Coordinates of C-alpha atoms in Angstrom, one line a residue:
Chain A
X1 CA 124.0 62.8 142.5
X2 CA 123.6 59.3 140.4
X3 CA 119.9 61.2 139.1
X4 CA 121.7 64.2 138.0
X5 CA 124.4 62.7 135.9
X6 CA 122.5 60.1 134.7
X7 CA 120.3 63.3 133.7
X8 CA 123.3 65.2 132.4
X9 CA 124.4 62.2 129.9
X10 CA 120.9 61.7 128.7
X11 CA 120.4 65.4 127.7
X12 CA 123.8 65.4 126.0
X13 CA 123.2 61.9 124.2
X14 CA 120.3 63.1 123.1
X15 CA 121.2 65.7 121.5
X16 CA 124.4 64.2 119.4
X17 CA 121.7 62.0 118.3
X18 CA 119.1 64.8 117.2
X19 CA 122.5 66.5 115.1
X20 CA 123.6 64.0 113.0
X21 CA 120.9 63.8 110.8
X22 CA 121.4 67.7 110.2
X23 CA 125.2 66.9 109.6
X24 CA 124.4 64.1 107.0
X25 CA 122.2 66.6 105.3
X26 CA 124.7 69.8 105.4
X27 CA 127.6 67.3 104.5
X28 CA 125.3 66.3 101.7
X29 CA 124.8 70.0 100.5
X30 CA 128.9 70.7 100.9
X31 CA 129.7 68.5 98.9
X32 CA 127.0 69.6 96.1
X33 CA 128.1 72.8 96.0
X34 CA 132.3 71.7 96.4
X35 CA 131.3 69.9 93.3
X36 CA 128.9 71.2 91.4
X37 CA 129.7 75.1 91.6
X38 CA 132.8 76.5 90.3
X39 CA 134.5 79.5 92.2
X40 CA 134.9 82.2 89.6
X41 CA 135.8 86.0 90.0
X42 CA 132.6 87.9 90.0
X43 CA 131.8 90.7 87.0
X44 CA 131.7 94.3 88.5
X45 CA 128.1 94.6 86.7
X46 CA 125.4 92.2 86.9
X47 CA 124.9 90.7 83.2
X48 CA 122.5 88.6 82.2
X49 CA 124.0 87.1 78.6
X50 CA 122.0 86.2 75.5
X51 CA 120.4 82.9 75.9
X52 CA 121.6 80.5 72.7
X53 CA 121.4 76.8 71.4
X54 CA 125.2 77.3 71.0
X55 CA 127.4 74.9 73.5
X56 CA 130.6 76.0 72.3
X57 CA 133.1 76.9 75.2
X58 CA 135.8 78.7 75.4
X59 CA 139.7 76.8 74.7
X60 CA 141.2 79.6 76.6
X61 CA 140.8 82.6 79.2
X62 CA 140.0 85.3 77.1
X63 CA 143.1 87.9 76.7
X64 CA 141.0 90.6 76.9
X65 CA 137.6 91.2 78.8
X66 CA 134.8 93.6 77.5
X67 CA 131.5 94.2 79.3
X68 CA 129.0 96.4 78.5
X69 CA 126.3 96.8 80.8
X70 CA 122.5 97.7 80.0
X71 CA 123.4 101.3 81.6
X72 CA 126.2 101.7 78.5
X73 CA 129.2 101.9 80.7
X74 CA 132.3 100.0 79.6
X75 CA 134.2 97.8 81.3
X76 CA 137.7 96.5 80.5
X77 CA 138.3 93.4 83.0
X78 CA 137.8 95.3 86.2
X79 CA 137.9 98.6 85.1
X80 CA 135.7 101.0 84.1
X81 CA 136.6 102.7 81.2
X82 CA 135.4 105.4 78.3
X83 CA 134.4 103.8 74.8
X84 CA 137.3 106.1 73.1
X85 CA 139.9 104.2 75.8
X86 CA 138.9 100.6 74.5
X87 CA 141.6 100.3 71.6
X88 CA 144.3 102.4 72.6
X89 CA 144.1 99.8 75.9
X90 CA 143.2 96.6 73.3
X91 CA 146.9 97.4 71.5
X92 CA 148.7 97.9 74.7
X93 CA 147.2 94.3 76.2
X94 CA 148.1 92.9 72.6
X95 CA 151.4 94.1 72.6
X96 CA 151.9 92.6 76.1
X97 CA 150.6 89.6 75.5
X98 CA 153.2 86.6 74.6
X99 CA 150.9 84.4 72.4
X100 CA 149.6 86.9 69.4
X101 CA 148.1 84.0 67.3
X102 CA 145.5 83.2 70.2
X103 CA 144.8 86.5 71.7
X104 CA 141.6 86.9 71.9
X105 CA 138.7 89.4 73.0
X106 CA 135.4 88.7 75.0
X107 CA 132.7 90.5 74.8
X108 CA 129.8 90.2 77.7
X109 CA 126.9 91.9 76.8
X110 CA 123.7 91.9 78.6
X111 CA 120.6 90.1 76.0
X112 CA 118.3 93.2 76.3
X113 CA 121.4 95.1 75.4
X114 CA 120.4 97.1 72.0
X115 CA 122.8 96.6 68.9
X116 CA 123.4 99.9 68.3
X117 CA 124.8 100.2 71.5
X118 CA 127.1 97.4 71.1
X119 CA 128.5 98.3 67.4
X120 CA 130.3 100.8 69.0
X121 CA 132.4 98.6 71.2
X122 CA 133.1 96.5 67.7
X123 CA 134.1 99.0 65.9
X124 CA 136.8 100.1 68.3
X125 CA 137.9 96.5 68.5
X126 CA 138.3 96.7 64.8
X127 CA 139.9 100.2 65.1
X128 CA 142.7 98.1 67.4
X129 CA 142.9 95.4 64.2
X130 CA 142.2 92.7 66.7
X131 CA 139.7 90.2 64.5
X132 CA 139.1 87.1 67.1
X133 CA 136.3 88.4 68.7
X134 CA 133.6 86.3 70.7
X135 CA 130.6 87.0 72.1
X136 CA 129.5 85.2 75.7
X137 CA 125.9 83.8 76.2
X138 CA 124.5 81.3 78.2
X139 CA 122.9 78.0 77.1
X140 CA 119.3 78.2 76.8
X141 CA 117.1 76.1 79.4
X142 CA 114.8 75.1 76.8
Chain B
X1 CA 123.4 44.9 139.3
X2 CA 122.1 48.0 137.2
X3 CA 123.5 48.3 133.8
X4 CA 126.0 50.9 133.5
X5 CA 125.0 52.4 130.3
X6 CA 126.3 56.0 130.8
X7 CA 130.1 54.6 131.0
X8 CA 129.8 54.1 127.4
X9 CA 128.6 56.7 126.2
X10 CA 131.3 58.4 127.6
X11 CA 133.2 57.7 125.1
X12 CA 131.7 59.8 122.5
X13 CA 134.2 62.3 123.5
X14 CA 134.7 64.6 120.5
X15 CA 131.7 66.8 120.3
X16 CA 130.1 67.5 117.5
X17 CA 129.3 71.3 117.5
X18 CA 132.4 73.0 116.8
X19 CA 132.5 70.7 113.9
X20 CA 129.1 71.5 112.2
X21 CA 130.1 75.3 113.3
X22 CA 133.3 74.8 111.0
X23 CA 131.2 72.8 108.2
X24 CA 128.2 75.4 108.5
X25 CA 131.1 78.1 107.6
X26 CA 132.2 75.6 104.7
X27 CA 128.7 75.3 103.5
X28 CA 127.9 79.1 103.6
X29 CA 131.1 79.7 101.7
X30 CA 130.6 77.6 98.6
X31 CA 127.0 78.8 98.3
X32 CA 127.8 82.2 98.3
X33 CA 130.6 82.1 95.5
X34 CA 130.1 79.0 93.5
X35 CA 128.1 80.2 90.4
X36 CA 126.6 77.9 88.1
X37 CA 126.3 80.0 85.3
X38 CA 127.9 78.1 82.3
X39 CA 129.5 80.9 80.1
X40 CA 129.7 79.3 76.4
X41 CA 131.0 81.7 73.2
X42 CA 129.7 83.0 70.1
X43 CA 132.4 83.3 67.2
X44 CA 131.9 86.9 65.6
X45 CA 135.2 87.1 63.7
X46 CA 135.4 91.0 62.8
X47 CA 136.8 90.5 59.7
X48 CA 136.7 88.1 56.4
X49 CA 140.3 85.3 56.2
X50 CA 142.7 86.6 54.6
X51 CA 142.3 86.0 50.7
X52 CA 145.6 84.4 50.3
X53 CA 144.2 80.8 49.9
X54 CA 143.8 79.1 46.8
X55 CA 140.4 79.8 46.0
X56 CA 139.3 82.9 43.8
X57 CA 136.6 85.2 45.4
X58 CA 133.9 83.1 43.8
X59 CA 130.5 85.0 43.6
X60 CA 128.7 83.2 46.6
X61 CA 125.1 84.1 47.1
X62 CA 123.9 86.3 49.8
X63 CA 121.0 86.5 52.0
X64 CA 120.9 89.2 54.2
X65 CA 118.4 88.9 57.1
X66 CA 117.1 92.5 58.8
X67 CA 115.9 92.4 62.0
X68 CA 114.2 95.7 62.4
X69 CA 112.2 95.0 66.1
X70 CA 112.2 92.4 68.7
X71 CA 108.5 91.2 67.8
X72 CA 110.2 88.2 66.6
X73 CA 110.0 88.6 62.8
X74 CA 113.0 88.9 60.6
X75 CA 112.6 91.0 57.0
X76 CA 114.3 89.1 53.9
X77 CA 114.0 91.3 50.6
X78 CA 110.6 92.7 52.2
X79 CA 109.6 89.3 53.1
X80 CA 108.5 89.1 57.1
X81 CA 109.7 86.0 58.3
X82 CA 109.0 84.3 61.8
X83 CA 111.7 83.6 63.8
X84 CA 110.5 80.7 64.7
X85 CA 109.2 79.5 60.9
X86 CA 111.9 76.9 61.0
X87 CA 110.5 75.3 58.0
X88 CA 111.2 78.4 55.8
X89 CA 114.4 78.8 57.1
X90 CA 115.2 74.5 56.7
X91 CA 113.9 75.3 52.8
X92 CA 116.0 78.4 52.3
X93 CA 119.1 76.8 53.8
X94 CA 118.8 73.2 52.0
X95 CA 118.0 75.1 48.3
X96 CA 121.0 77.6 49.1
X97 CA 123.2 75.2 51.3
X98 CA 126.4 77.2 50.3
X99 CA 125.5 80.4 51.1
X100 CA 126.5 83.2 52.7
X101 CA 123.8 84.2 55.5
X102 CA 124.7 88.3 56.7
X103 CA 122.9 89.4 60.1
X104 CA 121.8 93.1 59.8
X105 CA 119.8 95.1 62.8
X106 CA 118.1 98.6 62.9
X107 CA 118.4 100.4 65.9
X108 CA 117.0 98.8 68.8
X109 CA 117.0 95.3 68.1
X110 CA 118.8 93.9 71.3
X111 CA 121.6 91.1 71.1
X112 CA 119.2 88.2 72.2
X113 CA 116.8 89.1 69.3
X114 CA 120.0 89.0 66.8
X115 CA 121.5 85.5 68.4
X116 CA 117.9 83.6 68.1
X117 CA 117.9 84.4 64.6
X118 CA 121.5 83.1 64.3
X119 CA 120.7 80.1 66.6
X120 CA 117.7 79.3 64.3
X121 CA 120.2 80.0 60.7
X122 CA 122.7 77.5 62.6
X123 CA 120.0 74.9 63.6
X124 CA 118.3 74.5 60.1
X125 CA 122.0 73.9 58.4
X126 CA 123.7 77.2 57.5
X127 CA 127.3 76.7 57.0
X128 CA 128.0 80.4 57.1
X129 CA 126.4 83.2 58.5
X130 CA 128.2 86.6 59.6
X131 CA 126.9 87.9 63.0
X132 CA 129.6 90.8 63.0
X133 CA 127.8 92.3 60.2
X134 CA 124.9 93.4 62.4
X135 CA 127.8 95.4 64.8
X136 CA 129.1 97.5 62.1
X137 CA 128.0 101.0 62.8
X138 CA 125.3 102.6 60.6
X139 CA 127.4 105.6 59.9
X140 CA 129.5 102.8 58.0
X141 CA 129.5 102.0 54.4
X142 CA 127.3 98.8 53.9
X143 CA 128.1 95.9 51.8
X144 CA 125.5 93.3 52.1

Protein backbone atom coordinates (compact mmCIF):
# COMPACT_ATOMS: atom_id res chain seq x y z
CA UNK A 1 0.00 0.00 0.00
CA UNK A 2 2.79 2.66 1.52
CA UNK A 3 4.95 1.55 -2.07
CA UNK A 4 1.99 2.20 -4.21
CA UNK A 5 1.15 5.66 -3.08
CA UNK A 6 4.41 6.72 -2.46
CA UNK A 7 4.63 5.49 -6.28
CA UNK A 8 1.46 7.28 -7.20
CA UNK A 9 2.73 10.85 -5.80
CA UNK A 10 6.00 10.41 -7.37
CA UNK A 11 4.59 9.81 -10.88
CA UNK A 12 2.27 12.74 -10.43
CA UNK A 13 5.06 15.16 -8.92
CA UNK A 14 6.99 14.38 -11.54
CA UNK A 15 5.12 15.29 -13.98
CA UNK A 16 3.78 18.94 -12.71
CA UNK A 17 7.49 19.33 -12.70
CA UNK A 18 8.25 18.20 -16.39
CA UNK A 19 5.02 20.86 -17.40
CA UNK A 20 6.02 23.96 -16.12
CA UNK A 21 8.67 24.60 -18.19
CA UNK A 22 6.27 24.06 -21.21
CA UNK A 23 3.82 26.57 -19.49
CA UNK A 24 6.51 29.28 -18.97
CA UNK A 25 7.29 28.91 -22.64
CA UNK A 26 3.44 28.84 -23.98
CA UNK A 27 2.66 31.70 -21.41
CA UNK A 28 5.70 33.40 -22.98
CA UNK A 29 4.29 32.87 -26.64
CA UNK A 30 0.51 34.20 -25.34
CA UNK A 31 1.55 37.00 -24.36
CA UNK A 32 3.69 37.72 -27.71
CA UNK A 33 1.06 37.24 -29.77
CA UNK A 34 -1.83 39.14 -27.06
CA UNK A 35 0.68 41.90 -27.70
CA UNK A 36 2.30 41.98 -30.55
CA UNK A 37 -0.62 40.87 -33.15
CA UNK A 38 -3.60 42.90 -33.68
CA UNK A 39 -7.00 41.09 -34.31
CA UNK A 40 -8.27 42.58 -37.52
CA UNK A 41 -11.19 41.32 -39.87
CA UNK A 42 -9.68 39.34 -42.57
CA UNK A 43 -10.01 40.57 -46.56
CA UNK A 44 -12.23 38.09 -48.59
CA UNK A 45 -9.13 37.81 -51.17
CA UNK A 46 -5.63 37.22 -50.29
CA UNK A 47 -3.59 40.61 -51.23
CA UNK A 48 -0.37 41.06 -51.08
CA UNK A 49 0.10 45.16 -51.17
CA UNK A 50 2.89 47.20 -52.90
CA UNK A 51 5.87 47.26 -50.82
CA UNK A 52 6.95 51.21 -50.16
CA UNK A 53 9.39 53.41 -48.10
CA UNK A 54 6.19 55.28 -47.14
CA UNK A 55 5.30 54.97 -43.16
CA UNK A 56 2.33 57.10 -43.33
CA UNK A 57 -0.81 55.45 -41.55
CA UNK A 58 -3.97 55.87 -41.76
CA UNK A 59 -5.87 58.83 -39.12
CA UNK A 60 -9.05 57.05 -39.73
CA UNK A 61 -11.05 53.68 -40.84
CA UNK A 62 -11.44 54.19 -44.29
CA UNK A 63 -15.29 55.11 -45.22
CA UNK A 64 -15.17 53.09 -47.97
CA UNK A 65 -13.14 49.75 -48.85
CA UNK A 66 -12.00 48.87 -52.49
CA UNK A 67 -10.07 45.69 -53.32
CA UNK A 68 -9.15 44.49 -56.38
CA UNK A 69 -7.65 41.23 -56.60
CA UNK A 70 -4.98 39.86 -59.18
CA UNK A 71 -8.06 37.85 -60.77
CA UNK A 72 -9.87 41.50 -61.49
CA UNK A 73 -12.81 40.96 -59.34
CA UNK A 74 -14.05 43.88 -57.24
CA UNK A 75 -14.72 44.03 -53.95
CA UNK A 76 -16.53 46.71 -52.04
CA UNK A 77 -15.87 45.86 -48.14
CA UNK A 78 -17.14 42.39 -48.08
CA UNK A 79 -18.92 42.31 -51.16
CA UNK A 80 -18.22 41.37 -54.36
CA UNK A 81 -19.23 43.62 -56.79
CA UNK A 82 -19.18 44.63 -60.81
CA UNK A 83 -16.80 47.59 -61.72
CA UNK A 84 -20.02 49.51 -63.25
CA UNK A 85 -21.65 49.15 -59.40
CA UNK A 86 -18.48 50.86 -57.69
CA UNK A 87 -19.89 54.66 -57.92
CA UNK A 88 -23.50 54.32 -57.96
CA UNK A 89 -22.57 52.30 -54.29
CA UNK A 90 -19.50 55.15 -53.59
CA UNK A 91 -22.49 58.02 -53.70
CA UNK A 92 -24.87 56.06 -51.68
CA UNK A 93 -22.02 55.26 -48.80
CA UNK A 94 -21.20 59.09 -49.19
CA UNK A 95 -24.52 60.23 -48.77
CA UNK A 96 -24.86 58.01 -45.67
CA UNK A 97 -21.97 58.85 -44.20
CA UNK A 98 -22.17 61.77 -41.37
CA UNK A 99 -18.64 63.29 -41.70
CA UNK A 100 -18.39 64.42 -45.69
CA UNK A 101 -15.05 66.45 -45.10
CA UNK A 102 -13.14 63.15 -44.04
CA UNK A 103 -14.80 60.47 -46.12
CA UNK A 104 -12.46 58.78 -47.55
CA UNK A 105 -11.82 55.69 -50.05
CA UNK A 106 -9.23 52.80 -49.75
CA UNK A 107 -8.04 51.18 -52.31
CA UNK A 108 -6.07 47.54 -51.73
CA UNK A 109 -4.58 46.44 -54.65
CA UNK A 110 -2.31 43.52 -55.02
CA UNK A 111 1.65 44.90 -56.22
CA UNK A 112 1.74 42.61 -59.25
CA UNK A 113 -1.65 44.10 -59.96
CA UNK A 114 -1.23 45.86 -63.63
CA UNK A 115 -2.16 49.63 -63.93
CA UNK A 116 -4.41 49.32 -66.48
CA UNK A 117 -6.38 47.18 -64.53
CA UNK A 118 -6.57 49.52 -61.67
CA UNK A 119 -7.36 52.90 -63.73
CA UNK A 120 -10.60 51.54 -64.11
CA UNK A 121 -11.46 51.38 -60.43
CA UNK A 122 -10.19 55.31 -60.40
CA UNK A 123 -11.95 56.42 -62.86
CA UNK A 124 -15.27 55.30 -61.37
CA UNK A 125 -14.20 56.75 -58.07
CA UNK A 126 -13.76 59.93 -59.93
CA UNK A 127 -17.15 59.26 -61.80
CA UNK A 128 -18.68 59.37 -57.91
CA UNK A 129 -16.60 62.93 -57.41
CA UNK A 130 -15.12 61.48 -54.42
CA UNK A 131 -11.22 62.93 -54.62
CA UNK A 132 -9.54 61.55 -51.14
CA UNK A 133 -8.37 58.56 -52.43
CA UNK A 134 -5.53 56.33 -50.86
CA UNK A 135 -3.75 53.61 -51.84
CA UNK A 136 -2.70 50.67 -49.05
CA UNK A 137 0.86 49.15 -49.17
CA UNK A 138 2.98 47.65 -46.73
CA UNK A 139 6.40 48.96 -45.46
CA UNK A 140 9.18 47.48 -47.24
CA UNK A 141 11.58 45.00 -45.15
CA UNK A 142 14.52 46.53 -46.58
CA UNK B 1 11.16 8.19 11.83
CA UNK B 2 10.95 8.38 7.92
CA UNK B 3 10.34 11.73 6.46
CA UNK B 4 6.97 12.29 5.35
CA UNK B 5 7.66 14.00 2.16
CA UNK B 6 4.43 12.97 0.13
CA UNK B 7 2.18 14.99 2.83
CA UNK B 8 3.48 17.98 1.27
CA UNK B 9 3.23 17.62 -1.82
CA UNK B 10 -0.24 17.08 -1.33
CA UNK B 11 -0.78 20.19 -1.32
CA UNK B 12 -0.23 21.11 -4.83
CA UNK B 13 -3.84 20.52 -5.28
CA UNK B 14 -4.87 22.46 -8.40
CA UNK B 15 -3.62 20.62 -11.31
CA UNK B 16 -2.13 21.97 -13.93
CA UNK B 17 -3.64 20.36 -17.17
CA UNK B 18 -6.90 21.80 -17.54
CA UNK B 19 -5.04 25.04 -17.26
CA UNK B 20 -2.46 24.59 -20.12
CA UNK B 21 -5.63 22.91 -22.08
CA UNK B 22 -7.42 26.48 -21.52
CA UNK B 23 -4.01 28.45 -22.34
CA UNK B 24 -3.11 26.07 -25.27
CA UNK B 25 -6.73 27.15 -26.66
CA UNK B 26 -5.64 30.94 -25.86
CA UNK B 27 -2.47 30.46 -27.58
CA UNK B 28 -3.92 28.71 -30.78
CA UNK B 29 -6.45 31.61 -30.91
CA UNK B 30 -4.16 34.62 -31.15
CA UNK B 31 -1.90 32.87 -33.54
CA UNK B 32 -4.38 32.12 -35.87
CA UNK B 33 -6.08 35.74 -36.14
CA UNK B 34 -3.45 38.16 -35.00
CA UNK B 35 -1.90 39.51 -38.31
CA UNK B 36 1.16 41.47 -38.29
CA UNK B 37 0.76 43.01 -41.46
CA UNK B 38 1.20 46.85 -40.92
CA UNK B 39 -1.24 48.50 -43.57
CA UNK B 40 0.34 52.12 -44.19
CA UNK B 41 -1.36 54.55 -47.12
CA UNK B 42 -0.36 56.19 -50.19
CA UNK B 43 -2.11 59.67 -50.79
CA UNK B 44 -3.34 59.61 -54.60
CA UNK B 45 -5.72 62.62 -54.46
CA UNK B 46 -7.88 62.15 -57.81
CA UNK B 47 -8.04 65.60 -58.41
CA UNK B 48 -5.93 69.04 -58.29
CA UNK B 49 -7.20 71.75 -54.93
CA UNK B 50 -9.56 73.70 -55.71
CA UNK B 51 -8.05 77.02 -57.43
CA UNK B 52 -9.68 79.35 -55.08
CA UNK B 53 -6.46 80.17 -53.13
CA UNK B 54 -4.59 83.14 -53.58
CA UNK B 55 -2.01 82.02 -55.88
CA UNK B 56 -2.46 82.44 -59.82
CA UNK B 57 -1.90 79.11 -61.75
CA UNK B 58 1.82 79.94 -62.05
CA UNK B 59 3.49 77.93 -64.93
CA UNK B 60 5.27 75.17 -62.79
CA UNK B 61 7.55 72.92 -64.66
CA UNK B 62 6.70 69.36 -65.39
CA UNK B 63 8.50 66.21 -65.53
CA UNK B 64 6.60 63.43 -66.49
CA UNK B 65 8.14 59.95 -65.80
CA UNK B 66 6.83 56.83 -68.24
CA UNK B 67 7.15 53.68 -66.92
CA UNK B 68 6.59 51.42 -69.97
CA UNK B 69 7.81 47.70 -68.29
CA UNK B 70 8.71 46.40 -64.94
CA UNK B 71 12.55 45.93 -66.01
CA UNK B 72 13.11 48.66 -63.67
CA UNK B 73 13.80 51.56 -65.93
CA UNK B 74 11.73 54.65 -66.15
CA UNK B 75 11.65 56.79 -69.78
CA UNK B 76 12.01 60.79 -69.18
CA UNK B 77 11.72 62.63 -72.65
CA UNK B 78 13.36 59.33 -74.33
CA UNK B 79 15.83 59.18 -71.63
CA UNK B 80 15.96 55.45 -69.87
CA UNK B 81 16.54 56.02 -66.40
CA UNK B 82 17.26 53.37 -63.60
CA UNK B 83 15.04 53.10 -61.02
CA UNK B 84 17.42 52.77 -58.75
CA UNK B 85 19.96 55.83 -60.31
CA UNK B 86 19.18 57.72 -57.20
CA UNK B 87 21.88 60.15 -58.09
CA UNK B 88 20.09 61.25 -61.28
CA UNK B 89 16.94 61.47 -59.70
CA UNK B 90 18.83 63.57 -56.28
CA UNK B 91 20.28 66.01 -59.41
CA UNK B 92 16.91 66.35 -61.22
CA UNK B 93 15.01 67.03 -58.00
CA UNK B 94 17.63 69.56 -56.32
CA UNK B 95 18.00 71.63 -59.96
CA UNK B 96 14.09 71.52 -60.29
CA UNK B 97 13.19 71.49 -56.44
CA UNK B 98 9.67 73.03 -57.18
CA UNK B 99 8.48 70.93 -59.56
CA UNK B 100 5.74 69.13 -60.54
CA UNK B 101 6.82 65.23 -60.88
CA UNK B 102 3.54 63.34 -63.02
CA UNK B 103 3.59 59.35 -62.91
CA UNK B 104 2.48 57.91 -66.25
CA UNK B 105 2.39 53.88 -67.09
CA UNK B 106 1.77 51.83 -70.31
CA UNK B 107 -0.12 48.91 -70.03
CA UNK B 108 1.23 46.37 -67.93
CA UNK B 109 3.34 48.11 -65.58
CA UNK B 110 2.02 46.77 -62.20
CA UNK B 111 1.42 49.08 -59.04
CA UNK B 112 4.73 48.02 -57.23
CA UNK B 113 6.74 49.05 -60.33
CA UNK B 114 4.73 52.60 -60.25
CA UNK B 115 5.11 53.09 -56.22
CA UNK B 116 9.16 52.38 -56.36
CA UNK B 117 9.51 55.00 -58.71
CA UNK B 118 7.32 57.29 -56.45
CA UNK B 119 9.19 56.02 -53.27
CA UNK B 120 12.54 56.81 -55.11
CA UNK B 121 10.93 60.69 -56.45
CA UNK B 122 9.84 61.05 -52.58
CA UNK B 123 13.31 59.88 -51.14
CA UNK B 124 15.62 62.12 -53.37
CA UNK B 125 13.36 65.40 -52.26
CA UNK B 126 10.40 65.86 -54.61
CA UNK B 127 7.83 68.03 -53.05
CA UNK B 128 5.18 67.07 -55.48
CA UNK B 129 4.58 64.26 -57.57
CA UNK B 130 1.09 63.06 -58.87
CA UNK B 131 0.62 59.25 -58.62
CA UNK B 132 -3.19 59.45 -59.79
CA UNK B 133 -1.93 60.49 -63.07
CA UNK B 134 -0.69 57.05 -63.93
CA UNK B 135 -4.61 55.65 -63.08
CA UNK B 136 -6.28 57.83 -65.65
CA UNK B 137 -7.48 55.58 -68.30
CA UNK B 138 -5.84 55.68 -71.74
CA UNK B 139 -8.97 56.29 -73.53
CA UNK B 140 -8.75 59.69 -71.54
CA UNK B 141 -7.49 62.96 -72.85
CA UNK B 142 -3.84 63.42 -71.42
CA UNK B 143 -2.38 66.47 -70.04
CA UNK B 144 1.05 65.89 -68.87
Amino acid sequence: MNIDQKFIAQRDAQTDDGVIPLINVVFLMLIFFMVAGQIQKSDPIKITPPESINETRAQTEPNALILVGLDGRFYLGDEAITLTDIAPRLNALFEAAPDKQSFWVQVKADGDLSIDQLSPVFTQIRQSGLTKVSVATQLSRN
Amino acid sequence: MPLNLEAKRKKTAISLTPLIDVVFILLLFFMLTSSFVAWRVVDTPLSAPSTDQATPPVEQVKFTFVLKQNDGFVWLDQQRIGLQDGEFFRDLIQQNSEALFILDAEAGVNLQSLLTLADQLKLQGAKTVSIANAFKEHGAAHNP
